[in-house]
PDB file of C-alpha atoms in Angstrom:
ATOM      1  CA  UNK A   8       0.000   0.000   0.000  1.00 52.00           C
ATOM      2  CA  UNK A   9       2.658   2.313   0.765  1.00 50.00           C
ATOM      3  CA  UNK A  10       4.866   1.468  -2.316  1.00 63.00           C
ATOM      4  CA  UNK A  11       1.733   2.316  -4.401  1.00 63.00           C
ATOM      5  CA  UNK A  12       0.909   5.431  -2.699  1.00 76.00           C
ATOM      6  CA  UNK A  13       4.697   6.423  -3.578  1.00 80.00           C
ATOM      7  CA  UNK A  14       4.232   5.361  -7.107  1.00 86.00           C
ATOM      8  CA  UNK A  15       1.083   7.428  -7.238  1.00 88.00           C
ATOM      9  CA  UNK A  16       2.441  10.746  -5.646  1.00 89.00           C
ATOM     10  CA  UNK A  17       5.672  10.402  -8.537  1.00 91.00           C
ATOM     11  CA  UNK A  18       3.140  10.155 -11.262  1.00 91.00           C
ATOM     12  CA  UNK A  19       1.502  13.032 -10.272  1.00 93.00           C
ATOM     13  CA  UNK A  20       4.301  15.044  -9.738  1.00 95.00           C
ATOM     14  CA  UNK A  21       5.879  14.165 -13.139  1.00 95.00           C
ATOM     15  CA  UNK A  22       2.559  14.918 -14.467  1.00 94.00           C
ATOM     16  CA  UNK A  23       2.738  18.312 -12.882  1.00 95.00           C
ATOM     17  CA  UNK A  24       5.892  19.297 -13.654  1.00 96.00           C
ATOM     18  CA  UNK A  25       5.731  18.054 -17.299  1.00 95.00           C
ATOM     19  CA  UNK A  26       3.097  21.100 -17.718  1.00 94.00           C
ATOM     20  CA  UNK A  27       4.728  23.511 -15.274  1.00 95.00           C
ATOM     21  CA  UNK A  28       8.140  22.754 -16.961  1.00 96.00           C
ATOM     22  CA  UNK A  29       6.686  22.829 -20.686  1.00 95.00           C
ATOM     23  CA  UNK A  30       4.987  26.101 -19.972  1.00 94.00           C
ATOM     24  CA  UNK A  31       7.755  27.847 -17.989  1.00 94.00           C
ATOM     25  CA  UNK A  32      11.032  26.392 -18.992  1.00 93.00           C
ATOM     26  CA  UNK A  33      13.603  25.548 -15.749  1.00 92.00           C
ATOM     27  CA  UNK A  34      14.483  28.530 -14.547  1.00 91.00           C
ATOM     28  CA  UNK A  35      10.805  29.857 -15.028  1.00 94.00           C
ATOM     29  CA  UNK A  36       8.915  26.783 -13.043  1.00 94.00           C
ATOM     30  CA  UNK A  37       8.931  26.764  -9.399  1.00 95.00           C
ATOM     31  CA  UNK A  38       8.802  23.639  -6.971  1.00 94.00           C
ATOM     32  CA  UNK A  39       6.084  25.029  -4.978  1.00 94.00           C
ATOM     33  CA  UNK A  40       3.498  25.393  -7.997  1.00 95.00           C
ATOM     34  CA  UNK A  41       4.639  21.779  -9.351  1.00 95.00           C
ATOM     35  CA  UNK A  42       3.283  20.741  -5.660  1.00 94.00           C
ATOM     36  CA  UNK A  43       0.339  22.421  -5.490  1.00 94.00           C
ATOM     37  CA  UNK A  44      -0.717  21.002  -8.995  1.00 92.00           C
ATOM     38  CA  UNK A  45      -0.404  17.486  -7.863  1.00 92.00           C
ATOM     39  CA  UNK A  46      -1.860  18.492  -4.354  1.00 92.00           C
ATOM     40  CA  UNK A  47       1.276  16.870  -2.790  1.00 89.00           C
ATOM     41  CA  UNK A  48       3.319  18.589   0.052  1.00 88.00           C
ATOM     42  CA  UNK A  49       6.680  20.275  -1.622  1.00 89.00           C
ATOM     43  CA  UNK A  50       8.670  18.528   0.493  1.00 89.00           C
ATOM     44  CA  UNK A  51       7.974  15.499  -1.612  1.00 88.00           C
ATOM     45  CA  UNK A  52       9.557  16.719  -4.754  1.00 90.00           C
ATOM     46  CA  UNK A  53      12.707  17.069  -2.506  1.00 92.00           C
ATOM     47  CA  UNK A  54      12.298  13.798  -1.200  1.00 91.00           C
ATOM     48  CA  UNK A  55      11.609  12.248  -4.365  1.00 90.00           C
ATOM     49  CA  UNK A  56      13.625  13.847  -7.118  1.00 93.00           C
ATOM     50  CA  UNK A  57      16.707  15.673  -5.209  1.00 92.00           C
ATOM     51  CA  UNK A  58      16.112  19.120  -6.701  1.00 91.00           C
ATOM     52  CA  UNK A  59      14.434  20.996  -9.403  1.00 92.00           C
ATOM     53  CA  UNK A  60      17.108  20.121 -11.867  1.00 90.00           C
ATOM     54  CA  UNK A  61      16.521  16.456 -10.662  1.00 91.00           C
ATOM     55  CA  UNK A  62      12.944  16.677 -10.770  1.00 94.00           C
ATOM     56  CA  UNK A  63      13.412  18.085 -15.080  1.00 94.00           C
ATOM     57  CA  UNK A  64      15.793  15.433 -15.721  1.00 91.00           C
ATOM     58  CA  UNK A  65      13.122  12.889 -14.974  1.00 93.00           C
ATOM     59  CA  UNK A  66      10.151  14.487 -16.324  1.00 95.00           C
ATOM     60  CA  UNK A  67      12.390  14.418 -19.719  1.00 92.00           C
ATOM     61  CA  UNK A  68      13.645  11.162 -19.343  1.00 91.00           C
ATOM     62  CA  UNK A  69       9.471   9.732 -18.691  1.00 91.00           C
ATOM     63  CA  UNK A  70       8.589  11.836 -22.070  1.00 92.00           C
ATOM     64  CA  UNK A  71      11.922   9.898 -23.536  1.00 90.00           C
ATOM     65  CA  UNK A  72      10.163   6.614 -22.674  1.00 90.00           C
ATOM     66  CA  UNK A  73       6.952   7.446 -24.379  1.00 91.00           C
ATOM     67  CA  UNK A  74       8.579   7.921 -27.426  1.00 91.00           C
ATOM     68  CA  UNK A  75      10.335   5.004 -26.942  1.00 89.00           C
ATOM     69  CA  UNK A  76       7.848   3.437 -26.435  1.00 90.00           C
ATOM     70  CA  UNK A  77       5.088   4.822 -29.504  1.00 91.00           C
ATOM     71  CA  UNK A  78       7.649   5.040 -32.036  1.00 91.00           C
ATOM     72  CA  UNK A  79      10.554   2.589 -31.112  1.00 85.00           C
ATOM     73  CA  UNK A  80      13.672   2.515 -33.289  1.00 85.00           C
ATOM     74  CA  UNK A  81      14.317   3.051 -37.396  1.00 88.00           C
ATOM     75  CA  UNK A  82      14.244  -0.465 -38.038  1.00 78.00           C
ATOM     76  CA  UNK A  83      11.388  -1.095 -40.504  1.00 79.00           C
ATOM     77  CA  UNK A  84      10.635   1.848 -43.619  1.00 89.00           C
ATOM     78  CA  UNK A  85      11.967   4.721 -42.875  1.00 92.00           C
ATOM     79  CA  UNK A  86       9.525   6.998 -43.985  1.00 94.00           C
ATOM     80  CA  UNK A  87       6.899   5.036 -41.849  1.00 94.00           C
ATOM     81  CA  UNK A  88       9.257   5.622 -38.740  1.00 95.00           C
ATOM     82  CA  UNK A  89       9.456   9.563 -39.428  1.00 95.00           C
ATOM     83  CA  UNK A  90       6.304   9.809 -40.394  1.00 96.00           C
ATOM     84  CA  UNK A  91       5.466   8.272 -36.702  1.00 95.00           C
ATOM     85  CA  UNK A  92       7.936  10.089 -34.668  1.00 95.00           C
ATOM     86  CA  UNK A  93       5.990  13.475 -36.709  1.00 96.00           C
ATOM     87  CA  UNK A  94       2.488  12.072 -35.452  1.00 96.00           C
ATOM     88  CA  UNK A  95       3.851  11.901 -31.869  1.00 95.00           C
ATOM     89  CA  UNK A  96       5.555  15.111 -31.889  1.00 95.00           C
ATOM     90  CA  UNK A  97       2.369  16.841 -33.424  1.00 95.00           C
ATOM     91  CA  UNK A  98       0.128  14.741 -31.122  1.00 94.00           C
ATOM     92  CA  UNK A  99       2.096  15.653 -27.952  1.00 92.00           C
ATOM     93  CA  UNK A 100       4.524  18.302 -28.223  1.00 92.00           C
ATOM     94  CA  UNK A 101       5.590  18.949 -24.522  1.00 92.00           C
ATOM     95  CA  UNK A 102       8.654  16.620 -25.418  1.00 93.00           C
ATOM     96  CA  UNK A 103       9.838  19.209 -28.047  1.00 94.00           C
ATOM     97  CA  UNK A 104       9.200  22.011 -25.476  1.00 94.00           C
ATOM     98  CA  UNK A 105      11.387  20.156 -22.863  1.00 93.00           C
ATOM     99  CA  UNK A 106      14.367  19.872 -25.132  1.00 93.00           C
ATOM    100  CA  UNK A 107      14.035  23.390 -25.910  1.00 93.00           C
ATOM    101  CA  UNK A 108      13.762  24.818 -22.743  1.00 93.00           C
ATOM    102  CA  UNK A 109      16.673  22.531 -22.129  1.00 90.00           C
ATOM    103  CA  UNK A 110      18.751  23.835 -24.831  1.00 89.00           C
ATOM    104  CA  UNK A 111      18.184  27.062 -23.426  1.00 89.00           C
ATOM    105  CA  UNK A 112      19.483  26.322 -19.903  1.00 84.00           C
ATOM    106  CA  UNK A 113      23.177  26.688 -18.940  1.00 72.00           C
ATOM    107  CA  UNK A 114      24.156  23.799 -17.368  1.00 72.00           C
ATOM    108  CA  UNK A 115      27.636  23.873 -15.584  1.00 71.00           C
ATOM    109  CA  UNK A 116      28.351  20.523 -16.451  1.00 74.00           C
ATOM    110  CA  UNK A 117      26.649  17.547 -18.312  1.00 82.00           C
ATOM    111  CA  UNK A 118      23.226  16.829 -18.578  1.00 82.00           C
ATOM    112  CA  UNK A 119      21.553  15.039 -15.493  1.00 80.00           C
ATOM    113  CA  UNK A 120      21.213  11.290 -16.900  1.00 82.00           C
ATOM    114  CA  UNK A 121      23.181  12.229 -20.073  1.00 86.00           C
ATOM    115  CA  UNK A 122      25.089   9.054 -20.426  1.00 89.00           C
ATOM    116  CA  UNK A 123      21.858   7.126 -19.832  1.00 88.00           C
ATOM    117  CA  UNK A 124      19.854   9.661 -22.423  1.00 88.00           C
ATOM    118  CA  UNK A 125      23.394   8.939 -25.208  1.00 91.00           C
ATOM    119  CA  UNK A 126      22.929   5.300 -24.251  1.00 91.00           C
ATOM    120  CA  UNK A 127      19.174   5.865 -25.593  1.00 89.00           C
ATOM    121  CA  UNK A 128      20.666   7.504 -28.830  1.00 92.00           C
ATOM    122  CA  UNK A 129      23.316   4.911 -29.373  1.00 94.00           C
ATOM    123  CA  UNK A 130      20.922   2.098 -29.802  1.00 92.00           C
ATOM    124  CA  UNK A 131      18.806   4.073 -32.748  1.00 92.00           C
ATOM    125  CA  UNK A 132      22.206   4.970 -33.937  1.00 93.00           C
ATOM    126  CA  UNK A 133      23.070   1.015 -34.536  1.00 93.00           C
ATOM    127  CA  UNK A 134      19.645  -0.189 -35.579  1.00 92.00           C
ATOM    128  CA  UNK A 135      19.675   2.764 -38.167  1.00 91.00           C
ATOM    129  CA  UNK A 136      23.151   1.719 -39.633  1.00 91.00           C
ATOM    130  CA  UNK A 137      22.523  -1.942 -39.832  1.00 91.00           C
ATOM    131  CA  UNK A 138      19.237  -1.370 -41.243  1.00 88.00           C
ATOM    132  CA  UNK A 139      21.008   0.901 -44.244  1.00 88.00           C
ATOM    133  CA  UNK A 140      24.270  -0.821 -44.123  1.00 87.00           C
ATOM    134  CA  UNK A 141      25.755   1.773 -43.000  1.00 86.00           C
ATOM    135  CA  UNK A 142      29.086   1.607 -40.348  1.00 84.00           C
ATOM    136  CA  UNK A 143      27.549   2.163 -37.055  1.00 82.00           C
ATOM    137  CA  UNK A 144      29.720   5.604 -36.257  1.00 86.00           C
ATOM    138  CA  UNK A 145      29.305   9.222 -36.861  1.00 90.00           C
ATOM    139  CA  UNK A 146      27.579   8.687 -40.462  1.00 89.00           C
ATOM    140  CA  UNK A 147      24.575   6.875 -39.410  1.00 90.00           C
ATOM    141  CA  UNK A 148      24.261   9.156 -36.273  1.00 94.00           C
ATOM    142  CA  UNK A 149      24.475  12.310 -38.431  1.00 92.00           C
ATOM    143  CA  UNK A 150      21.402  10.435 -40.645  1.00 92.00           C
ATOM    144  CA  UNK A 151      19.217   9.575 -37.473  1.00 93.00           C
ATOM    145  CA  UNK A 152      19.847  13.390 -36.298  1.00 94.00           C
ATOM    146  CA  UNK A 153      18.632  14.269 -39.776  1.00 94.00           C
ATOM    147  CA  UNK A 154      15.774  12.617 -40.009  1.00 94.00           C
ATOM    148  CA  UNK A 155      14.853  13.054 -36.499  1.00 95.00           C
ATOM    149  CA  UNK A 156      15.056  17.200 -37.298  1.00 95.00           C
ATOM    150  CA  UNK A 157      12.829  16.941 -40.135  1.00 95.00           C
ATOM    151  CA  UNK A 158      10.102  14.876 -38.367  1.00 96.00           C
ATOM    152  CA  UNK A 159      10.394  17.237 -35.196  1.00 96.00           C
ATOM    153  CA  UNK A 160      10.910  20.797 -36.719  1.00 96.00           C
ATOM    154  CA  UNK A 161       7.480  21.393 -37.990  1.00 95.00           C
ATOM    155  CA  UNK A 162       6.027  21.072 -34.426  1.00 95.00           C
ATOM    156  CA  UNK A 163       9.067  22.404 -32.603  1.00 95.00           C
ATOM    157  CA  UNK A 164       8.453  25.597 -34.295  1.00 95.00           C
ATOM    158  CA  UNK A 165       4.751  25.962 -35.143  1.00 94.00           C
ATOM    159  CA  UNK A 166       4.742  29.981 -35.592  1.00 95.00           C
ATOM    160  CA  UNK A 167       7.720  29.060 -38.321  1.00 95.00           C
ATOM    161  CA  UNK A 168       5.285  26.607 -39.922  1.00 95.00           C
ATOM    162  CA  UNK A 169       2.056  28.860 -40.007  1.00 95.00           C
ATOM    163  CA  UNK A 170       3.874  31.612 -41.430  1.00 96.00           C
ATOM    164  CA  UNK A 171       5.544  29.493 -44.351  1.00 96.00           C
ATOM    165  CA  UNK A 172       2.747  27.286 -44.698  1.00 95.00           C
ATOM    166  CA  UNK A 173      -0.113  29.549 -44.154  1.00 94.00           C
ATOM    167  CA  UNK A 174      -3.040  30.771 -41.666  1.00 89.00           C
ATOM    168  CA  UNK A 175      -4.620  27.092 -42.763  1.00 93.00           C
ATOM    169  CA  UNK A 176      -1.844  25.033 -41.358  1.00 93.00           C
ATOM    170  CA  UNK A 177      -3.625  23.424 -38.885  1.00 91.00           C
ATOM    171  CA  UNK A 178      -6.224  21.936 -41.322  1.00 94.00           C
ATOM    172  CA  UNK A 179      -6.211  18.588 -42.094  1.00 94.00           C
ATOM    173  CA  UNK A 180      -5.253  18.020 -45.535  1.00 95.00           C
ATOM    174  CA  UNK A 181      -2.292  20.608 -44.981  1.00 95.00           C
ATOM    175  CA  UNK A 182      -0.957  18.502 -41.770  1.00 94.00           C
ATOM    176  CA  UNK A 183      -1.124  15.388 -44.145  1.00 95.00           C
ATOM    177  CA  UNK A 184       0.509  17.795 -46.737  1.00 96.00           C
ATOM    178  CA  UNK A 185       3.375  18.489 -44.137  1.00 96.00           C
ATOM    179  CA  UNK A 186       3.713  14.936 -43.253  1.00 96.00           C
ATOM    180  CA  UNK A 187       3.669  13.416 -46.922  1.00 97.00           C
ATOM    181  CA  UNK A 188       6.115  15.749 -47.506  1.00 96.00           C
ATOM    182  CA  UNK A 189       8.627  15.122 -44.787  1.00 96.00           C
ATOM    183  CA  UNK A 190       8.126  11.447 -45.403  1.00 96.00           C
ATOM    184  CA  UNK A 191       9.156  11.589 -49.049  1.00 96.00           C
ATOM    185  CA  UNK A 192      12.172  13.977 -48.143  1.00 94.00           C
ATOM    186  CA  UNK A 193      13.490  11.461 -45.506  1.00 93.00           C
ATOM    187  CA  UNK A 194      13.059   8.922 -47.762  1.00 92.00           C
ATOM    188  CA  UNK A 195      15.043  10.572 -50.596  1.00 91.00           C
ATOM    189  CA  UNK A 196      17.502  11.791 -48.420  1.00 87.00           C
ATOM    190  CA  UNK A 197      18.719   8.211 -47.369  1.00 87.00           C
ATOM    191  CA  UNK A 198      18.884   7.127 -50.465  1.00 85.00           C
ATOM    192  CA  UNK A 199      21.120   9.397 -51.477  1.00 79.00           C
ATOM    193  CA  UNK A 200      23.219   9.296 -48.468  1.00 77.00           C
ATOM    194  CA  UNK A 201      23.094   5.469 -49.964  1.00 78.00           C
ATOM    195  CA  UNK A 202      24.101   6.500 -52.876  1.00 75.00           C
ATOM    196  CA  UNK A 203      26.533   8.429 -52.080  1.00 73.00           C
ATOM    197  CA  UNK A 204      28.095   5.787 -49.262  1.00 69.00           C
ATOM    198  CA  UNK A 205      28.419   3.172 -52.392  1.00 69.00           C
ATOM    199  CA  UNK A 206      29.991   5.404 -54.595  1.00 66.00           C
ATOM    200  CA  UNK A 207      32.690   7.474 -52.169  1.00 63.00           C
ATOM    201  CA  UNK A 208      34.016  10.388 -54.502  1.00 57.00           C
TER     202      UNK A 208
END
């Protein structure tokens, strides 16, 4: 009973500070409203999560493993994978908002959980290059980051996308427009990164 009670009060604090976090950024959230949202005593956060740096780390981290977890790894088409990581991007953009607000934080040293988060990367990085034949190194992560940016950018920055797109962006035959589109580009853009790894110079 206890041990679920714990579980309960984490998941509602993650829950919390997903939307306080997403909203607000790091320095811009506070512990006290992240609390009060999940009707929890602050003292919990503490007692759970170390710290408010702590408590981000794992709010990313639990957004990383729903990702994992929709989308998985590049193994089958690639344009189907994009095309997925798009819909759950588009569908639930609070990841993208993390990472920004993340990128926008000056960290004095390395990420909380960064080795665990590269470890995360890593495996995409070798199921990508053995699913392309590609050597499993800095080529096949620079074509993951690639494709990942092109599935991700249209949500990341939605103002960019309404003003080159137009004020009927959020329709949906432009949003299958958009995705179509990014599809095909991935798609063409690892083939000729194919190409290109067949016929060196």
């Amino acid at each position: 009973m206890v041990r679920r009670d714990v579980a309960l009060t984490r998941k509602k604090l993650l829950a919390a500070a997903r939307e306080e976090f997403a909203e607000l950024g790091i320095a811009g959230a506070r512990v006290d409203r992240v609390a009060a949202r999940a009707g929890v005593n602050k003292e919990r956060v503490y007692g759970h999560f170390g710290s408010k740096e702590g408590l981000f780390a794992a709010v990313v981290s639990a957004a990383m493993d729903e990702l994992a977890d929709a989308v998985g790894a590049p193994s089958g088409g690639i344009a189907d994978w994009v095309g997925a990581v798009y819909d759950f991007h588009r569908e639930r953009p609070e990841l993208l908002r993390l990472l920004m607000w993340e990128a926008l934080h000056e960290w004095d040293q390395d990420l909380p959980g960064e080795q665990e988060r590269q470890a995360r990367y890593s495996v995409k990085v070798d199921i990508l290059a053995q699913r392309l034949g590609l050597p499993a190194g800095p080529e096949a992560a620079t074509v993951l980051l690639s494709l990942i940016g092109l599935a991700a950018w249209p949500s990341a920055v939605p103002q960019m996308t309404r003003l080159v797109v137009g004020p009927h962006v959020e329709t949906r035959h432009v949003q299958d427009t958009i995705r179509t589109s990014v599809m095909a580009l991935a798609e063409r853009a690892v083939r000729d990164q194919l190409d290109r790894a067949s016929h060196p110079g």
